[in-house]
Amino acid sequence: MSLYIDLKYIQMISFRLERYKRKDDYLFNFRCPICGDSAKKNKARGYLYKVKNDMFYKCHNCQAGKTFGGLLEIVDSLLHKEYVLERYSEGIAGNRANKTPEFQFEFKEPKARPKTLIDEMMDRLDGLPEEHEAVQYALKRMIPKEQFNRLYYLDDIRKASTLNSKYTKSLTTEQPRLVLPFVDEQGKLTGMAMRGMRGETLRYIMLKIDEDASTIFGLENMDRSKNVKVVEGPIDSLFIPNAIACAGSAFNRITELNLTDYTIVFDNQPRNSEIVRLVNKYINEGANVVIWPETVEAKDINDMVLQGLTPGEINSIIEKNTYTGLRAQMKLTIWRKC
Ligand SMILES: [Zn+2]
């Protein structure tokens, strides 16, 4: 399983690579750390790509060609030692021929998320049997099966503290949870939401790996060139195309994303004064907001699905009930019950 080790170490050095971008499951692009990629700041001609079970590096500026290990040695020689040991312990010969295989430029649509740190700790739902508690939970909530590759099962929440030792004291009881990982636009795991499946009072437990990162779910799949729907619950976002979820109180971090086209879709809770206040705030900021019509009684998107609406029907309700400015203010006055 050397490929997994390569991907793990790519993630570990990703924040040190300028203009780093994950182009595909197995294709990474950034400014070449060997030649500096010329003086032009916008150039990024270094590529990591997959051949069989290994990652290789090629720079289209200085023509450097190396194994990923060779690149890692230049970027971080200490980390490279760990990498060599880890590969060795997995039974892979450390010294392989330095010849770089032919570079094949293939941009493919990512089919499934590549393996990350989280895959080592947890089971992804699309790999679990139908009768499994987490799969049953997801099916009961009518989460579309094609979204199962974004969901994980953690048998014991205490294990999550290995991602951030700050949580060791708060995660003390053994408890299985459904996990929704927060992955940023660069493909980095920044945190996760852990949803209780057995009626726990604390429905969501949020865990941050990167303290500064916002707890927004779905950034890795977001298409900025299209209208982005900003919903509250991570599970709700699984029913809506191009949706992100501001789990917890991350709504105030939306502006940091610099989205050009987005719609705020709050839960249908006209009696919740905090929600009413936020809807009002976004209207005043000129955002597109959804004001749910009276005919919708369910309090959130998942409840609408459970009450028999299809995701397609919900999407058309969202499209038809998106407002801005004065019209939004008018609709809010009718909708609010507090
Ligand atoms: Zn170069």
XYZ file of N, CA, C and O and ligand atoms in Angstrom, residues 32-37 57 59-64, ligand 1:
53
model
N 7.355 24.684 -8.605
C 8.459 23.745 -8.414
C 9.400 24.236 -7.311
O 9.956 25.326 -7.401
N 9.554 23.430 -6.226
C 10.438 23.861 -5.142
C 11.919 23.719 -5.506
O 12.781 24.201 -4.785
N 12.196 23.077 -6.627
C 13.601 22.874 -7.013
C 14.131 24.096 -7.763
O 15.145 24.664 -7.389
N 13.399 24.529 -8.791
C 13.891 25.672 -9.578
C 13.201 26.971 -9.171
O 13.576 28.049 -9.618
N 12.187 26.886 -8.340
C 11.462 28.093 -7.940
C 10.473 28.545 -8.998
O 9.760 29.517 -8.833
N 10.449 27.833 -10.122
C 9.464 28.065 -11.174
C 9.525 29.474 -11.770
O 8.492 30.083 -12.026
N 7.386 12.869 -9.561
C 7.426 14.316 -9.719
C 8.068 14.717 -11.043
O 9.053 14.124 -11.464
N 8.865 18.497 -13.271
C 8.719 19.941 -13.441
C 8.847 20.273 -14.916
O 9.811 19.859 -15.563
N 7.881 21.018 -15.434
C 7.912 21.379 -16.844
C 8.700 22.648 -17.094
O 8.737 23.143 -18.214
N 9.328 23.165 -16.043
C 10.210 24.315 -16.232
C 11.666 23.853 -16.248
O 12.372 24.034 -17.227
N 12.111 23.211 -15.149
C 13.513 22.790 -15.088
C 13.702 21.344 -15.533
O 14.811 20.839 -15.556
N 12.616 20.711 -15.865
C 12.642 19.321 -16.357
C 13.088 18.307 -15.300
O 13.430 17.181 -15.632
N 13.093 18.724 -14.025
C 13.444 17.771 -12.975
C 12.448 16.621 -12.977
O 11.251 16.820 -13.144
Zn 11.458 23.149 -11.698
